[in-house]
Short mmCIF file of N, CA and C in Angstrom, two decimals:
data_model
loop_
_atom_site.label_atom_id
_atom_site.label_comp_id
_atom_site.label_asym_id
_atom_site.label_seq_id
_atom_site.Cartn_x
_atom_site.Cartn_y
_atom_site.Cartn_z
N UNK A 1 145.28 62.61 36.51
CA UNK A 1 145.16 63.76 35.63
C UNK A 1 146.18 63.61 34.50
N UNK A 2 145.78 64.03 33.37
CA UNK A 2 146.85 64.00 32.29
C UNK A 2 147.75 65.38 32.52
N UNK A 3 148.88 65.06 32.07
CA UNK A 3 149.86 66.30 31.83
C UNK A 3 150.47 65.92 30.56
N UNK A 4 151.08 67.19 30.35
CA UNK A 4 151.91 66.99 29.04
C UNK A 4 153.03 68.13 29.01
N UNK A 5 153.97 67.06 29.07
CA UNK A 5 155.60 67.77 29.71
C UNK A 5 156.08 67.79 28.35
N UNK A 6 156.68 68.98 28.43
CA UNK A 6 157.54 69.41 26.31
C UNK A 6 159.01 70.30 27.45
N UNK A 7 159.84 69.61 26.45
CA UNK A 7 161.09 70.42 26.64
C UNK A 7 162.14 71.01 26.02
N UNK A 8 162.93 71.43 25.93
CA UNK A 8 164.03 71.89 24.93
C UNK A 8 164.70 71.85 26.05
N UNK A 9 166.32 71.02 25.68
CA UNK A 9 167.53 70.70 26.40
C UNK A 9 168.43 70.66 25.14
N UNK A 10 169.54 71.92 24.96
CA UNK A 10 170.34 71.86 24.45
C UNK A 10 171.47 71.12 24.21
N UNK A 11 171.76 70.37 25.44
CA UNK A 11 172.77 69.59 25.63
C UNK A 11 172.19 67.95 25.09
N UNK A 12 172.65 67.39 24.10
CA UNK A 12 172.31 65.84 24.03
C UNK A 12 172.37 64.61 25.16
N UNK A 13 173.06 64.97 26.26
CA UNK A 13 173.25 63.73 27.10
C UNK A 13 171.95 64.22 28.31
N UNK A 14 172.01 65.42 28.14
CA UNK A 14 171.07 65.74 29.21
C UNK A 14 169.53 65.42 28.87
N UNK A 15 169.51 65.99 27.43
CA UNK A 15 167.90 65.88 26.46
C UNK A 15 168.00 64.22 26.73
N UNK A 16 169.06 63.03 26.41
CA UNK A 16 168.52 61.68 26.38
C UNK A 16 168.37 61.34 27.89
N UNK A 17 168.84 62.08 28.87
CA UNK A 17 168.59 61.11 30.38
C UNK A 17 167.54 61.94 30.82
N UNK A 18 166.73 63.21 30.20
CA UNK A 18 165.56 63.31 31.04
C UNK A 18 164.38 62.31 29.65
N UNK A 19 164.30 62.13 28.59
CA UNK A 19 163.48 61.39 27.86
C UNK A 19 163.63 60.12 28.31
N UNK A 20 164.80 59.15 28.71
CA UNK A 20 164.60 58.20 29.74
C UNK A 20 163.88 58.00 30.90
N UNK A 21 164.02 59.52 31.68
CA UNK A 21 163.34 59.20 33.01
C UNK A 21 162.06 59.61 32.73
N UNK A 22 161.25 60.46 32.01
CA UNK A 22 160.32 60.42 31.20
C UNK A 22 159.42 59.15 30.82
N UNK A 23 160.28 58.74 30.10
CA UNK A 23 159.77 56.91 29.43
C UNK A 23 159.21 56.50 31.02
N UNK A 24 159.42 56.47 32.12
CA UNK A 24 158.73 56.30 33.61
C UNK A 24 157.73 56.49 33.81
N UNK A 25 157.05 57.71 32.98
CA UNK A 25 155.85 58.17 33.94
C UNK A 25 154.45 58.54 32.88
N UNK A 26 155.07 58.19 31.47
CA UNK A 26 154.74 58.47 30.16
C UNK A 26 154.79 57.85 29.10
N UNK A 27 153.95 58.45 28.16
CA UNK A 27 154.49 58.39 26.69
C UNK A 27 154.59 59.26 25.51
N UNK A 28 156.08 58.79 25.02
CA UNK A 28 156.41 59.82 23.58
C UNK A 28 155.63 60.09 23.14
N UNK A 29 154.99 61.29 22.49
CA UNK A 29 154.22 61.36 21.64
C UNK A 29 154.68 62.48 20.53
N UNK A 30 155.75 63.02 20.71
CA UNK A 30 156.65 63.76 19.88
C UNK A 30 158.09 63.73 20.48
N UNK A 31 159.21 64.66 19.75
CA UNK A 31 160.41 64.12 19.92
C UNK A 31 160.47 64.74 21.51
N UNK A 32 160.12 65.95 21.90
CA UNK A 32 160.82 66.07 23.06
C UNK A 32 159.08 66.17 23.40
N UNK A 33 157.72 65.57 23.41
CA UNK A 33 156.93 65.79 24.45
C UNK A 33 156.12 64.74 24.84
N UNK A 34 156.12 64.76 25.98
CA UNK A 34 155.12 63.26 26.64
C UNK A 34 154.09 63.69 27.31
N UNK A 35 153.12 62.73 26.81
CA UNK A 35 151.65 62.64 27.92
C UNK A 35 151.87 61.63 29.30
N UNK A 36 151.52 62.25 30.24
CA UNK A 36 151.44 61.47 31.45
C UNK A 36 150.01 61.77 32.24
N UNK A 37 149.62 60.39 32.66
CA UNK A 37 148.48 59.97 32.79
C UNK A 37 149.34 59.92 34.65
N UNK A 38 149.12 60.87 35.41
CA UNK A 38 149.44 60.89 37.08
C UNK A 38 148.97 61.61 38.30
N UNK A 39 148.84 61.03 39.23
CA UNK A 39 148.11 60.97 40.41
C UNK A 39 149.54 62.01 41.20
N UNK A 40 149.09 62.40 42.47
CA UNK A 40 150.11 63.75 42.83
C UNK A 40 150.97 63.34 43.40
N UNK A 41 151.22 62.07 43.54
CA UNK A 41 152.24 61.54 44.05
C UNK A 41 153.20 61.15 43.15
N UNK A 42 152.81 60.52 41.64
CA UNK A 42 153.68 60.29 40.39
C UNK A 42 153.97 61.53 39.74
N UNK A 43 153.11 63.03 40.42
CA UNK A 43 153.74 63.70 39.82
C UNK A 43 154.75 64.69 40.28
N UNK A 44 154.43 64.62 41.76
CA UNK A 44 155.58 64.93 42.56
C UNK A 44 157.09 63.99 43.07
N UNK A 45 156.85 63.02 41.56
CA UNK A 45 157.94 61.97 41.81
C UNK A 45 158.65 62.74 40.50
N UNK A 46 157.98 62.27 39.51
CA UNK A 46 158.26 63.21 38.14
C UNK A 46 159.42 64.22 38.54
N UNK A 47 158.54 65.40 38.82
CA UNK A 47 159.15 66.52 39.16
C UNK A 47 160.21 66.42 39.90
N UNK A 48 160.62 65.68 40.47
CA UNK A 48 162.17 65.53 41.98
C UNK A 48 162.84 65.07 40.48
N UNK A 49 162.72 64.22 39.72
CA UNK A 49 163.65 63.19 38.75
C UNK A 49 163.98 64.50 37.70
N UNK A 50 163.06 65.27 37.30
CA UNK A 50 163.50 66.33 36.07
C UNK A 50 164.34 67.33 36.83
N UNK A 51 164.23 68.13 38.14
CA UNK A 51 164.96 68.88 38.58
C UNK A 51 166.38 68.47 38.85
N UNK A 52 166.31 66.80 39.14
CA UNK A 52 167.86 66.54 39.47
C UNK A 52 168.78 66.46 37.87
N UNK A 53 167.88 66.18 36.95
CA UNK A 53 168.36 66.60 35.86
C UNK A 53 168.70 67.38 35.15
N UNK A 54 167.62 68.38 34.84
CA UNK A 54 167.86 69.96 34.12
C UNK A 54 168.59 70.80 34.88
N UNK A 55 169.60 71.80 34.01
CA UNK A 55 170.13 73.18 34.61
C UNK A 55 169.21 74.66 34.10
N UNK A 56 168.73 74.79 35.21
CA UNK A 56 167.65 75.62 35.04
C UNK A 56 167.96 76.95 34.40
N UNK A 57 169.80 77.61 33.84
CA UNK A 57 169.83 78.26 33.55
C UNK A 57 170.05 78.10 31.88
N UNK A 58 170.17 76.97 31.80
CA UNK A 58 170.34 76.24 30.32
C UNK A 58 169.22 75.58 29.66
N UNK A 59 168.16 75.20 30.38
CA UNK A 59 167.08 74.05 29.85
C UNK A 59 165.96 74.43 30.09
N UNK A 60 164.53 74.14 29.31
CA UNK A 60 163.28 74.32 29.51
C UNK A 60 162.56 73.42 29.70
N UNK A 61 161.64 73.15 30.69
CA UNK A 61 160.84 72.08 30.76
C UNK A 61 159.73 72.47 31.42
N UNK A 62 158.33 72.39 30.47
CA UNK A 62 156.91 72.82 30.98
C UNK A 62 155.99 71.86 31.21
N UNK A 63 155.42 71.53 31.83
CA UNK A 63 154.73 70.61 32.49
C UNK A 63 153.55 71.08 32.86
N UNK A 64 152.02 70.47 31.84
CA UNK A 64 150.57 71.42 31.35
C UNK A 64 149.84 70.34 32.07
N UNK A 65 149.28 70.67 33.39
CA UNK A 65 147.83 69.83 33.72
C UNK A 65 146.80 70.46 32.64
N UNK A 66 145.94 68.94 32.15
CA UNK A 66 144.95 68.68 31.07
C UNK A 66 143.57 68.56 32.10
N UNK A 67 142.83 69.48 32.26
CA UNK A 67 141.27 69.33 33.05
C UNK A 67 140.81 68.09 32.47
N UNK A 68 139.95 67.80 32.84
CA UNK A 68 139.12 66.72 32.60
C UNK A 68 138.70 67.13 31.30
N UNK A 69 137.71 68.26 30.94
CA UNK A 69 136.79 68.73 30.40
C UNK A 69 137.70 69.03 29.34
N UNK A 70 138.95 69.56 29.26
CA UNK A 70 140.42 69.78 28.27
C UNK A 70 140.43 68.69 27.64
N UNK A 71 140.83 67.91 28.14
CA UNK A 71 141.29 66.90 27.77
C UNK A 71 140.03 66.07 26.69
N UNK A 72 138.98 65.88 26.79
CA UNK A 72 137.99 65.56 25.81
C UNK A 72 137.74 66.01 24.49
N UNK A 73 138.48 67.38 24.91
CA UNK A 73 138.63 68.24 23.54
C UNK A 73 139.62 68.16 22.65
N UNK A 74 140.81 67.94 23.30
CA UNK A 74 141.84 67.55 22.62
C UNK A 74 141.42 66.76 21.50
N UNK A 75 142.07 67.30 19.81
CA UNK A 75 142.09 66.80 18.91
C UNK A 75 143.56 66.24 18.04
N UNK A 76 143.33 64.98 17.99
CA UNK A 76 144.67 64.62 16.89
C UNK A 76 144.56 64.46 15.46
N UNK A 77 145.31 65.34 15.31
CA UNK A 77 145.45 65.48 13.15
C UNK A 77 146.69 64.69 12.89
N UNK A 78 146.20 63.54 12.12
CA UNK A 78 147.45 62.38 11.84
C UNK A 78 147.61 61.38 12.57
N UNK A 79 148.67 60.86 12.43
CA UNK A 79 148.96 59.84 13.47
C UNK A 79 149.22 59.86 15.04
N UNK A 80 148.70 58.48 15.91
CA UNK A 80 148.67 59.15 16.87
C UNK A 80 147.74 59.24 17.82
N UNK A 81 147.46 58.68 19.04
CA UNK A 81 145.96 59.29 20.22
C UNK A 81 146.46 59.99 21.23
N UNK A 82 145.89 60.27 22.13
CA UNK A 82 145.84 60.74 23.50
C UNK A 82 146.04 60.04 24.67
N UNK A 83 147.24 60.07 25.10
CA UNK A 83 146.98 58.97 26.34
C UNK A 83 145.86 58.73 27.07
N UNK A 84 145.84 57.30 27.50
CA UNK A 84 144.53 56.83 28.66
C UNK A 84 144.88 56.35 29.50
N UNK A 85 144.46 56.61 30.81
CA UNK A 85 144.44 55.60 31.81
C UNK A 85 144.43 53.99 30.94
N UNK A 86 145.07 53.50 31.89
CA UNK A 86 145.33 52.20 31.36
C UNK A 86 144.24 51.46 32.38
N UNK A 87 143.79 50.40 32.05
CA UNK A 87 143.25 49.63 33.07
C UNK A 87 143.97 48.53 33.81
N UNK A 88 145.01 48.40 33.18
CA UNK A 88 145.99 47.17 33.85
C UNK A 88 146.68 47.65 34.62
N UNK A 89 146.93 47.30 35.88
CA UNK A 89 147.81 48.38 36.84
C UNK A 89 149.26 46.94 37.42
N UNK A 90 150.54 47.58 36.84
CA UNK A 90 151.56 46.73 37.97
C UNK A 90 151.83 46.61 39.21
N UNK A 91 151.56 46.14 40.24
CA UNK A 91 152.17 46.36 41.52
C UNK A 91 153.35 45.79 41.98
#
């Protein structure tokens, strides 16, 4: 399923080590938001890595499952696509 995680982290060391652990499961597609293309296990991995990061009384982080049927609709103005499943898989 696609998601698309956007955040606001006030703090700079904190905003660059969750966009690192991010870069993991995703890709940039603006300054603080990524598309991730994940199965419920990458996304219940996700989620353990952002909580050990963010202070939940200081930081925002939303994380949007994309339906199938959503996701087709999605339009990009400018530069730029929609993440895809990749077909090449690492093991």
């Amino acid at each position: 399923m696609l998601y698309v995680v956007s955040y606001d982290i006030p703090d700079t060391g904190r905003r660059t080590k969750l966009a690192k652990a991010l870069k993991d499961f995703g890709d940039r597609v603006h300054y603080s938001v990524f598309e991730c293309m994940l199965d419920s296990i990458l996304l219940n991995k996700m989620v353990a890595r952002v909580k050990k990061i963010v202070l939940p009384n200081d930081d925002s982080v939303r994380i949007y499952a994309i339906c199938a049927n959503c996701e087709r609709a999605i339009q990009v103005i400018g530069q730029g696509k929609v993440t895809k499943m990749e077909d090449i898989y690492i093991v």
